[in-house]
């Protein structure tokens, strides 16, 4: 029996994926970069010889750091060594095809010359816009730009966590206008923008603003056709986020995969999605003391392979220092991922889910361009043979290494199953095998 649907005015307006050219392009990115830069980058998680244990971009919420001190940090914001072209080149070398940049994090500090608040970059010793030159440099490097924007704004007197009184609603209505103005400003100043990446939308005040978030979404898409907005912007009539009361995604892709990856294809519900990942355990802005385990490039590459194999994109976060440069370890990570991508990008770009039984050696992806199948191998079994069990009616005609086109021996097993025999069994790094398949058998 059909499930009872809840009538909604502000639920999902589309069921299923967006299939226009802009969204198809998004789907094929494979790899992305996230950048967290702001006033917090100056402190790097430290204040008064003490270290804040949380994510460094949240340091303003630390009771040991007075708000006035934090809010005056703009007087010290001077990323003297910032060079947008260096940032774009780094991303290009890493092989990323889209980048998301913080224009305003929860602290409310704007990295662009917003005319709606003085708490912006033109009032700092640096004086200049950072967003415009970044948009330009990335765009010229062929990398699509998305702008991160926190709705929650700790600096604005009209921001509310909840709407409990009439006065709250009055103030929050002003805040909504301010938000809409800032977003209009960003899209007007930076017309190359491909999408907006919303954050800080989890409080009751915003969850009670479903009608407004719906109209804002429609308005932004109207003034900027093709714009991509994930599922973190809207709330439905009942305050549900991401998925409406009927379980339908509200947004162009699912934006809930933060520092986690779906376990299997079912968990993606067949939606578009991306996973955003920190290199350390948690923490997005620059932190002098890096928290917990530092993910190695191969660990990140494995996450990338897993995401693409489940039809998602994978986005690695970087937190530049207050002077506008990247810490050495981040540069090395970007370099190593880039070196791997140079050889193996075919298995990542324009590729997605393949419904063959997953094997322990790694991940399959399938090209959306020509149907080629890729095996991204992370664990070679002791016998040096990789099992492949194709879906019914498909059989393996040929297998070769992507890195040097060397053909591999395909040994028949039961049915259409095969072993792909590796000559070299002690692999030091993840590698890719290309499969050519035929029908029947
Ligand atoms: O609180 C933020 C956090 O600082 C960071 O910006 C991440 C990135 O997705 N978003 C929020 C937590 O979900």
Short mmCIF file of N, CA, C and O in Angstrom, two decimals, residues 87-219:
data_model
loop_
_atom_site.label_atom_id
_atom_site.label_comp_id
_atom_site.label_asym_id
_atom_site.label_seq_id
_atom_site.Cartn_x
_atom_site.Cartn_y
_atom_site.Cartn_z
N UNK A 87 46.96 29.37 -4.67
CA UNK A 87 45.90 28.49 -4.16
C UNK A 87 45.27 27.69 -5.32
O UNK A 87 45.00 26.50 -5.19
N UNK A 88 45.03 28.38 -6.43
CA UNK A 88 44.38 27.72 -7.56
C UNK A 88 45.31 26.66 -8.17
O UNK A 88 44.88 25.56 -8.53
N UNK A 89 46.59 26.99 -8.22
CA UNK A 89 47.57 26.04 -8.79
C UNK A 89 47.66 24.78 -7.92
O UNK A 89 47.71 23.66 -8.41
N UNK A 90 47.65 25.00 -6.61
CA UNK A 90 47.71 23.88 -5.68
C UNK A 90 46.50 22.94 -5.91
O UNK A 90 46.63 21.72 -5.97
N UNK A 91 45.33 23.55 -6.07
CA UNK A 91 44.11 22.75 -6.28
C UNK A 91 44.17 22.03 -7.62
O UNK A 91 43.78 20.86 -7.73
N UNK A 92 44.66 22.73 -8.61
CA UNK A 92 44.75 22.14 -9.95
C UNK A 92 45.69 20.93 -9.93
O UNK A 92 45.37 19.87 -10.46
N UNK A 93 46.84 21.10 -9.28
CA UNK A 93 47.80 19.99 -9.18
C UNK A 93 47.25 18.81 -8.42
O UNK A 93 47.64 17.68 -8.63
N UNK A 94 46.37 19.11 -7.48
CA UNK A 94 45.78 18.03 -6.69
C UNK A 94 44.72 17.29 -7.50
O UNK A 94 44.34 16.18 -7.16
N UNK A 95 44.23 17.92 -8.54
CA UNK A 95 43.23 17.27 -9.40
C UNK A 95 41.80 17.55 -9.00
O UNK A 95 40.90 16.82 -9.40
N UNK A 96 41.58 18.61 -8.19
CA UNK A 96 40.20 18.89 -7.79
C UNK A 96 39.47 19.62 -8.90
O UNK A 96 40.06 20.37 -9.66
N UNK A 97 38.18 19.39 -8.99
CA UNK A 97 37.40 20.02 -10.04
C UNK A 97 36.37 21.02 -9.51
O UNK A 97 35.69 21.68 -10.27
N UNK A 98 36.24 21.08 -8.17
CA UNK A 98 35.43 22.16 -7.59
C UNK A 98 35.96 22.51 -6.22
O UNK A 98 36.58 21.69 -5.55
N UNK A 99 35.72 23.76 -5.85
CA UNK A 99 36.23 24.24 -4.58
C UNK A 99 35.12 25.00 -3.85
O UNK A 99 34.32 25.68 -4.48
N UNK A 100 35.06 24.84 -2.53
CA UNK A 100 34.10 25.58 -1.72
C UNK A 100 34.88 26.45 -0.75
O UNK A 100 35.73 25.96 0.00
N UNK A 101 34.62 27.76 -0.78
CA UNK A 101 35.40 28.70 0.02
C UNK A 101 34.48 29.36 1.05
O UNK A 101 33.38 29.80 0.71
N UNK A 102 34.96 29.50 2.28
CA UNK A 102 34.17 30.19 3.30
C UNK A 102 34.16 31.70 2.98
O UNK A 102 35.21 32.35 3.00
N UNK A 103 32.98 32.22 2.71
CA UNK A 103 32.87 33.68 2.56
C UNK A 103 32.57 34.31 3.92
O UNK A 103 32.99 35.41 4.22
N UNK A 104 31.83 33.54 4.75
CA UNK A 104 31.48 34.00 6.10
C UNK A 104 31.19 32.78 6.94
O UNK A 104 30.30 31.99 6.62
N UNK A 105 31.97 32.58 7.99
CA UNK A 105 31.71 31.45 8.89
C UNK A 105 30.80 31.93 10.02
O UNK A 105 30.28 33.04 9.98
N UNK A 106 30.63 31.09 11.06
CA UNK A 106 29.66 31.43 12.12
C UNK A 106 30.00 32.75 12.82
O UNK A 106 29.12 33.43 13.34
N UNK A 107 31.28 33.13 12.85
CA UNK A 107 31.67 34.38 13.54
C UNK A 107 31.15 35.63 12.83
O UNK A 107 31.20 36.73 13.39
N UNK A 108 30.67 35.49 11.60
CA UNK A 108 30.06 36.62 10.90
C UNK A 108 31.04 37.49 10.12
O UNK A 108 30.62 38.41 9.42
N UNK A 109 32.33 37.18 10.21
CA UNK A 109 33.33 38.00 9.50
C UNK A 109 33.29 37.69 8.00
O UNK A 109 33.39 36.52 7.60
N UNK A 110 33.17 38.75 7.19
CA UNK A 110 33.00 38.57 5.75
C UNK A 110 34.33 38.76 5.01
O UNK A 110 34.96 39.81 5.16
N UNK A 111 34.68 37.79 4.21
CA UNK A 111 35.93 37.88 3.44
C UNK A 111 35.74 38.65 2.13
O UNK A 111 36.65 38.70 1.32
N UNK A 112 34.54 39.18 1.95
CA UNK A 112 34.31 40.03 0.77
C UNK A 112 33.83 41.40 1.27
O UNK A 112 33.37 41.52 2.41
N UNK A 113 33.91 42.43 0.44
CA UNK A 113 33.52 43.78 0.88
C UNK A 113 32.02 43.94 0.94
O UNK A 113 31.43 44.59 0.08
N UNK A 114 31.38 43.38 1.96
CA UNK A 114 29.93 43.45 2.05
C UNK A 114 29.49 44.84 2.49
O UNK A 114 30.01 45.38 3.46
N UNK A 115 28.53 45.38 1.76
CA UNK A 115 28.06 46.71 2.16
C UNK A 115 27.01 46.61 3.27
O UNK A 115 26.51 47.62 3.75
N UNK A 116 26.66 45.40 3.69
CA UNK A 116 25.62 45.24 4.70
C UNK A 116 26.16 45.10 6.12
O UNK A 116 25.40 44.99 7.07
N UNK A 117 27.48 45.05 6.27
CA UNK A 117 28.09 45.02 7.60
C UNK A 117 29.51 45.58 7.51
O UNK A 117 30.19 45.40 6.49
N UNK A 118 29.91 46.23 8.60
CA UNK A 118 31.30 46.71 8.65
C UNK A 118 32.27 45.61 9.03
O UNK A 118 33.48 45.78 8.95
N UNK A 119 31.70 44.50 9.52
CA UNK A 119 32.56 43.40 9.95
C UNK A 119 33.03 42.64 8.71
O UNK A 119 32.65 41.50 8.46
N UNK A 120 33.83 43.34 7.92
CA UNK A 120 34.27 42.73 6.66
C UNK A 120 35.72 43.10 6.37
O UNK A 120 36.31 43.97 7.01
N UNK A 121 36.27 42.43 5.40
CA UNK A 121 37.70 42.45 5.10
C UNK A 121 38.25 43.84 4.76
O UNK A 121 39.44 44.12 4.98
N UNK A 122 37.39 44.74 4.25
CA UNK A 122 37.91 46.07 3.88
C UNK A 122 38.33 46.87 5.12
O UNK A 122 39.07 47.84 5.01
N UNK A 123 37.82 46.46 6.30
CA UNK A 123 38.16 47.19 7.53
C UNK A 123 39.42 46.64 8.20
O UNK A 123 39.81 47.07 9.27
N UNK A 124 40.03 45.66 7.59
CA UNK A 124 41.23 45.02 8.17
C UNK A 124 42.48 45.68 7.58
O UNK A 124 42.39 46.40 6.57
N UNK A 125 43.66 45.42 8.16
CA UNK A 125 44.89 45.96 7.55
C UNK A 125 45.07 45.46 6.11
O UNK A 125 45.69 46.11 5.29
N UNK A 126 44.50 44.31 5.80
CA UNK A 126 44.63 43.76 4.44
C UNK A 126 43.83 44.59 3.43
O UNK A 126 44.24 44.76 2.28
N UNK A 127 42.66 45.05 3.88
CA UNK A 127 41.80 45.98 3.12
C UNK A 127 41.11 45.39 1.88
O UNK A 127 40.01 45.77 1.55
N UNK A 128 41.78 44.49 1.18
CA UNK A 128 41.25 44.06 -0.13
C UNK A 128 40.29 42.88 -0.01
O UNK A 128 40.28 42.16 0.96
N UNK A 129 39.53 42.69 -1.05
CA UNK A 129 38.65 41.53 -1.17
C UNK A 129 39.51 40.26 -1.34
O UNK A 129 40.52 40.28 -2.04
N UNK A 130 39.11 39.16 -0.70
CA UNK A 130 39.80 37.88 -0.96
C UNK A 130 38.97 37.00 -1.90
O UNK A 130 39.51 36.20 -2.65
N UNK A 131 37.65 37.14 -1.80
CA UNK A 131 36.79 36.21 -2.54
C UNK A 131 36.89 36.45 -4.06
O UNK A 131 37.08 35.50 -4.83
N UNK A 132 36.79 37.71 -4.47
CA UNK A 132 36.84 38.01 -5.91
C UNK A 132 38.08 37.41 -6.59
O UNK A 132 37.96 36.66 -7.57
N UNK A 133 39.29 37.73 -6.07
CA UNK A 133 40.49 37.17 -6.69
C UNK A 133 40.54 35.64 -6.67
O UNK A 133 41.03 35.01 -7.61
N UNK A 134 39.97 35.04 -5.62
CA UNK A 134 39.95 33.57 -5.57
C UNK A 134 39.01 33.01 -6.63
O UNK A 134 39.35 32.07 -7.36
N UNK A 135 37.82 33.62 -6.73
CA UNK A 135 36.85 33.15 -7.73
C UNK A 135 37.51 33.24 -9.12
O UNK A 135 37.45 32.30 -9.91
N UNK A 136 38.17 34.34 -9.35
CA UNK A 136 38.79 34.54 -10.67
C UNK A 136 39.89 33.51 -10.94
O UNK A 136 39.92 32.88 -12.00
N UNK A 137 40.76 33.34 -9.94
CA UNK A 137 41.90 32.42 -10.14
C UNK A 137 41.43 30.98 -10.33
O UNK A 137 41.91 30.27 -11.22
N UNK A 138 40.48 30.56 -9.51
CA UNK A 138 39.98 29.18 -9.65
C UNK A 138 39.25 29.01 -10.98
O UNK A 138 39.42 28.00 -11.67
N UNK A 139 38.44 29.99 -11.30
CA UNK A 139 37.68 29.92 -12.54
C UNK A 139 38.63 29.81 -13.74
O UNK A 139 38.44 29.00 -14.63
N UNK A 140 39.69 30.62 -13.71
CA UNK A 140 40.64 30.57 -14.82
C UNK A 140 41.39 29.26 -14.89
O UNK A 140 41.82 28.83 -15.94
N UNK A 141 41.52 28.61 -13.71
CA UNK A 141 42.20 27.31 -13.69
C UNK A 141 41.24 26.18 -14.07
O UNK A 141 41.61 25.00 -14.07
N UNK A 142 39.99 26.53 -14.37
CA UNK A 142 39.02 25.51 -14.77
C UNK A 142 38.42 24.76 -13.59
O UNK A 142 37.92 23.65 -13.73
N UNK A 143 38.48 25.38 -12.41
CA UNK A 143 37.91 24.75 -11.21
C UNK A 143 36.64 25.51 -10.82
O UNK A 143 36.68 26.74 -10.67
N UNK A 144 35.54 24.80 -10.68
CA UNK A 144 34.26 25.46 -10.38
C UNK A 144 34.22 25.93 -8.93
O UNK A 144 34.69 25.23 -8.03
N UNK A 145 33.62 27.11 -8.73
CA UNK A 145 33.62 27.72 -7.40
C UNK A 145 32.24 27.68 -6.75
O UNK A 145 31.24 28.05 -7.36
N UNK A 146 32.24 27.27 -5.49
CA UNK A 146 31.04 27.26 -4.64
C UNK A 146 31.35 28.12 -3.42
O UNK A 146 32.47 28.07 -2.90
N UNK A 147 30.38 28.90 -3.00
CA UNK A 147 30.62 29.79 -1.87
C UNK A 147 29.94 29.25 -0.61
O UNK A 147 28.72 29.02 -0.59
N UNK A 148 30.76 29.05 0.41
CA UNK A 148 30.26 28.64 1.73
C UNK A 148 29.69 29.87 2.41
O UNK A 148 30.31 30.94 2.41
N UNK A 149 28.52 29.72 3.06
CA UNK A 149 27.89 30.85 3.74
C UNK A 149 27.18 30.32 4.99
O UNK A 149 26.30 29.47 4.89
N UNK A 150 27.59 30.81 6.14
CA UNK A 150 26.91 30.43 7.38
C UNK A 150 25.74 31.35 7.61
O UNK A 150 25.91 32.57 7.68
N UNK A 151 24.56 30.76 7.72
CA UNK A 151 23.38 31.57 8.05
C UNK A 151 23.52 32.05 9.50
O UNK A 151 23.42 33.25 9.77
N UNK A 152 23.80 31.14 10.41
CA UNK A 152 24.04 31.55 11.80
C UNK A 152 25.18 32.57 11.81
O UNK A 152 26.22 32.36 11.18
N UNK A 153 24.95 33.70 12.48
CA UNK A 153 25.93 34.78 12.45
C UNK A 153 26.06 35.36 13.86
O UNK A 153 25.20 36.11 14.32
N UNK A 154 27.13 34.98 14.55
CA UNK A 154 27.33 35.37 15.95
C UNK A 154 27.53 36.87 16.13
O UNK A 154 27.44 37.38 17.23
N UNK A 155 27.83 37.56 15.04
CA UNK A 155 28.15 38.98 15.15
C UNK A 155 26.92 39.88 15.03
O UNK A 155 26.95 41.02 15.48
N UNK A 156 25.88 39.37 14.42
CA UNK A 156 24.70 40.20 14.17
C UNK A 156 23.76 40.22 15.38
O UNK A 156 23.32 39.15 15.83
N UNK A 157 23.41 41.41 15.83
CA UNK A 157 22.52 41.55 16.98
C UNK A 157 21.15 40.93 16.71
O UNK A 157 20.46 40.49 17.64
N UNK A 158 20.76 40.87 15.45
CA UNK A 158 19.43 40.34 15.11
C UNK A 158 19.39 38.82 14.97
O UNK A 158 18.32 38.24 14.78
N UNK A 159 20.55 38.19 15.02
CA UNK A 159 20.54 36.71 14.94
C UNK A 159 19.85 36.15 16.19
O UNK A 159 20.03 36.64 17.30
N UNK A 160 19.02 35.13 16.04
CA UNK A 160 18.37 34.45 17.17
C UNK A 160 18.56 32.94 17.03
O UNK A 160 18.52 32.42 15.92
N UNK A 161 18.72 32.28 18.17
CA UNK A 161 18.78 30.81 18.14
C UNK A 161 17.37 30.23 18.10
O UNK A 161 17.13 29.15 17.59
N UNK A 162 16.42 30.98 18.70
CA UNK A 162 15.04 30.52 18.71
C UNK A 162 14.15 31.76 18.64
O UNK A 162 14.63 32.88 18.88
N UNK A 163 12.91 31.54 18.31
CA UNK A 163 11.96 32.65 18.23
C UNK A 163 10.92 32.43 19.32
O UNK A 163 9.96 31.69 19.12
N UNK A 164 11.13 33.06 20.47
CA UNK A 164 10.22 32.80 21.59
C UNK A 164 9.25 33.95 21.84
O UNK A 164 8.22 33.77 22.45
N UNK A 165 9.63 35.15 21.39
CA UNK A 165 8.79 36.32 21.64
C UNK A 165 8.54 37.05 20.32
O UNK A 165 9.22 36.77 19.31
N UNK A 166 7.61 37.97 20.36
CA UNK A 166 7.34 38.78 19.16
C UNK A 166 8.61 39.56 18.80
O UNK A 166 8.99 39.67 17.63
N UNK A 167 9.29 40.06 19.84
CA UNK A 167 10.51 40.83 19.59
C UNK A 167 11.56 39.97 18.86
O UNK A 167 12.27 40.46 17.97
N UNK A 168 11.64 38.70 19.22
CA UNK A 168 12.57 37.80 18.53
C UNK A 168 12.22 37.74 17.04
O UNK A 168 13.10 37.80 16.17
N UNK A 169 10.95 37.57 16.77
CA UNK A 169 10.53 37.44 15.36
C UNK A 169 10.80 38.71 14.59
O UNK A 169 11.20 38.66 13.42
N UNK A 170 10.60 39.84 15.24
CA UNK A 170 10.85 41.12 14.56
C UNK A 170 12.34 41.23 14.22
O UNK A 170 12.72 41.56 13.09
N UNK A 171 13.17 40.92 15.21
CA UNK A 171 14.62 40.99 14.97
C UNK A 171 15.02 39.98 13.88
O UNK A 171 15.79 40.30 12.97
N UNK A 172 14.48 38.80 13.97
CA UNK A 172 14.87 37.75 13.01
C UNK A 172 14.39 38.07 11.59
O UNK A 172 15.05 37.69 10.62
N UNK A 173 13.27 38.78 11.50
CA UNK A 173 12.84 39.21 10.16
C UNK A 173 13.87 40.16 9.54
O UNK A 173 14.17 40.08 8.36
N UNK A 174 14.40 41.03 10.38
CA UNK A 174 15.47 41.91 9.88
C UNK A 174 16.68 41.08 9.46
O UNK A 174 17.32 41.33 8.44
N UNK A 175 16.97 40.06 10.28
CA UNK A 175 18.11 39.19 9.97
C UNK A 175 17.91 38.47 8.63
O UNK A 175 18.85 38.32 7.85
N UNK A 176 16.70 38.05 8.37
CA UNK A 176 16.42 37.35 7.10
C UNK A 176 16.69 38.28 5.92
O UNK A 176 17.25 37.87 4.91
N UNK A 177 16.26 39.54 6.05
CA UNK A 177 16.50 40.51 4.98
C UNK A 177 18.01 40.70 4.78
O UNK A 177 18.50 40.72 3.64
N UNK A 178 18.71 40.82 5.89
CA UNK A 178 20.18 40.96 5.84
C UNK A 178 20.80 39.76 5.10
O UNK A 178 21.66 39.91 4.22
N UNK A 179 20.35 38.56 5.44
CA UNK A 179 20.88 37.35 4.82
C UNK A 179 20.61 37.35 3.32
O UNK A 179 21.50 37.09 2.50
N UNK A 180 19.39 37.67 2.97
CA UNK A 180 19.03 37.70 1.54
C UNK A 180 19.86 38.74 0.79
O UNK A 180 20.35 38.49 -0.32
N UNK A 181 20.06 39.90 1.43
CA UNK A 181 20.89 40.95 0.81
C UNK A 181 22.32 40.47 0.60
O UNK A 181 22.91 40.70 -0.46
N UNK A 182 22.87 39.85 1.61
CA UNK A 182 24.26 39.39 1.47
C UNK A 182 24.40 38.35 0.36
O UNK A 182 25.37 38.36 -0.40
N UNK A 183 23.44 37.46 0.28
CA UNK A 183 23.51 36.41 -0.74
C UNK A 183 23.35 37.00 -2.14
O UNK A 183 24.05 36.61 -3.08
N UNK A 184 22.45 37.96 -2.25
CA UNK A 184 22.27 38.64 -3.55
C UNK A 184 23.58 39.34 -3.93
O UNK A 184 24.02 39.29 -5.09
N UNK A 185 24.18 39.95 -2.93
CA UNK A 185 25.45 40.66 -3.15
C UNK A 185 26.53 39.69 -3.66
O UNK A 185 27.23 39.97 -4.64
N UNK A 186 26.64 38.54 -3.02
CA UNK A 186 27.66 37.57 -3.43
C UNK A 186 27.45 37.11 -4.88
O UNK A 186 28.39 37.06 -5.67
N UNK A 187 26.19 36.79 -5.20
CA UNK A 187 25.94 36.29 -6.56
C UNK A 187 26.11 37.39 -7.60
O UNK A 187 26.45 37.12 -8.75
N UNK A 188 25.88 38.63 -7.19
CA UNK A 188 26.05 39.75 -8.12
C UNK A 188 27.53 40.05 -8.33
O UNK A 188 27.99 40.24 -9.46
N UNK A 189 28.28 40.06 -7.22
CA UNK A 189 29.71 40.36 -7.33
C UNK A 189 30.49 39.24 -8.04
O UNK A 189 31.46 39.50 -8.73
N UNK A 190 30.04 38.00 -7.81
CA UNK A 190 30.81 36.85 -8.33
C UNK A 190 29.92 35.97 -9.20
O UNK A 190 29.50 34.87 -8.79
N UNK A 191 29.61 36.44 -10.40
CA UNK A 191 28.65 35.71 -11.24
C UNK A 191 29.15 34.33 -11.69
O UNK A 191 28.34 33.51 -12.11
N UNK A 192 30.46 34.08 -11.53
CA UNK A 192 30.96 32.75 -11.93
C UNK A 192 30.54 31.65 -10.95
O UNK A 192 30.69 30.46 -11.23
N UNK A 193 30.05 32.06 -9.78
CA UNK A 193 29.66 31.09 -8.74
C UNK A 193 28.72 30.01 -9.28
O UNK A 193 27.73 30.31 -9.93
N UNK A 194 29.07 28.75 -8.98
CA UNK A 194 28.22 27.65 -9.45
C UNK A 194 27.19 27.23 -8.40
O UNK A 194 26.18 26.62 -8.73
N UNK A 195 27.51 27.48 -7.14
CA UNK A 195 26.56 27.05 -6.12
C UNK A 195 26.86 27.70 -4.79
O UNK A 195 27.92 28.30 -4.58
N UNK A 196 25.88 27.60 -3.89
CA UNK A 196 26.06 28.13 -2.53
C UNK A 196 26.04 26.96 -1.56
O UNK A 196 25.22 26.05 -1.69
N UNK A 197 26.97 27.01 -0.60
CA UNK A 197 27.12 25.91 0.37
C UNK A 197 26.69 26.47 1.73
O UNK A 197 27.44 27.20 2.37
N UNK A 198 25.47 26.13 2.13
CA UNK A 198 24.95 26.71 3.38
C UNK A 198 25.35 25.90 4.59
O UNK A 198 25.52 24.70 4.53
N UNK A 199 25.47 26.63 5.71
CA UNK A 199 25.84 26.01 6.98
C UNK A 199 25.15 26.82 8.09
O UNK A 199 24.59 27.89 7.85
N UNK A 200 25.21 26.31 9.32
CA UNK A 200 24.64 27.06 10.44
C UNK A 200 23.14 27.23 10.31
O UNK A 200 22.58 28.29 10.60
N UNK A 201 22.46 26.17 9.87
CA UNK A 201 21.01 26.24 9.63
C UNK A 201 20.24 25.28 10.54
O UNK A 201 19.15 24.86 10.21
N UNK A 202 20.88 24.93 11.66
CA UNK A 202 20.28 23.88 12.49
C UNK A 202 19.49 24.41 13.69
O UNK A 202 18.88 23.64 14.42
N UNK A 203 19.50 25.72 13.92
CA UNK A 203 18.82 26.22 15.11
C UNK A 203 17.31 26.38 14.88
O UNK A 203 16.85 26.48 13.75
N UNK A 204 16.57 26.43 16.01
CA UNK A 204 15.11 26.50 15.93
C UNK A 204 14.63 27.70 15.13
O UNK A 204 13.63 27.62 14.42
N UNK A 205 15.32 28.84 15.28
CA UNK A 205 14.90 30.04 14.56
C UNK A 205 14.79 29.74 13.06
O UNK A 205 13.81 30.11 12.41
N UNK A 206 15.78 29.07 12.53
CA UNK A 206 15.79 28.78 11.09
C UNK A 206 14.83 27.64 10.76
O UNK A 206 14.15 27.65 9.73
N UNK A 207 14.76 26.66 11.66
CA UNK A 207 13.85 25.53 11.41
C UNK A 207 12.38 25.99 11.41
O UNK A 207 11.54 25.37 10.79
N UNK A 208 12.12 27.10 12.10
CA UNK A 208 10.76 27.65 12.08
C UNK A 208 10.56 28.57 10.88
O UNK A 208 9.51 29.19 10.75
N UNK A 209 11.58 28.71 10.05
CA UNK A 209 11.50 29.64 8.91
C UNK A 209 11.45 28.87 7.59
O UNK A 209 12.04 29.30 6.59
N UNK A 210 10.73 27.76 7.60
CA UNK A 210 10.65 26.93 6.38
C UNK A 210 10.15 27.70 5.17
O UNK A 210 10.71 27.58 4.08
N UNK A 211 9.11 28.50 5.36
CA UNK A 211 8.55 29.24 4.23
C UNK A 211 9.60 30.20 3.67
O UNK A 211 9.79 30.31 2.46
N UNK A 212 10.33 30.87 4.57
CA UNK A 212 11.34 31.81 4.10
C UNK A 212 12.47 31.08 3.39
O UNK A 212 12.92 31.49 2.31
N UNK A 213 12.94 29.98 3.98
CA UNK A 213 14.07 29.28 3.35
C UNK A 213 13.67 28.75 1.98
O UNK A 213 14.47 28.72 1.05
N UNK A 214 12.42 28.36 1.85
CA UNK A 214 11.91 27.89 0.55
C UNK A 214 11.91 29.04 -0.46
O UNK A 214 12.44 28.90 -1.58
N UNK A 215 11.38 30.19 -0.05
CA UNK A 215 11.32 31.30 -1.00
C UNK A 215 12.73 31.81 -1.32
O UNK A 215 13.01 32.20 -2.46
N UNK A 216 13.62 31.76 -0.34
CA UNK A 216 15.00 32.19 -0.58
C UNK A 216 15.67 31.29 -1.63
O UNK A 216 16.31 31.76 -2.56
N UNK A 217 15.48 30.00 -1.46
CA UNK A 217 16.04 29.03 -2.41
C UNK A 217 15.54 29.33 -3.84
O UNK A 217 16.33 29.40 -4.78
N UNK A 218 14.24 29.55 -3.95
CA UNK A 218 13.68 29.80 -5.28
C UNK A 218 14.16 31.14 -5.85
O UNK A 218 14.46 31.24 -7.04
N UNK A 219 14.25 32.11 -4.97
CA UNK A 219 14.71 33.44 -5.40
C UNK A 219 16.17 33.37 -5.91
O UNK A 219 16.50 33.89 -6.98
#
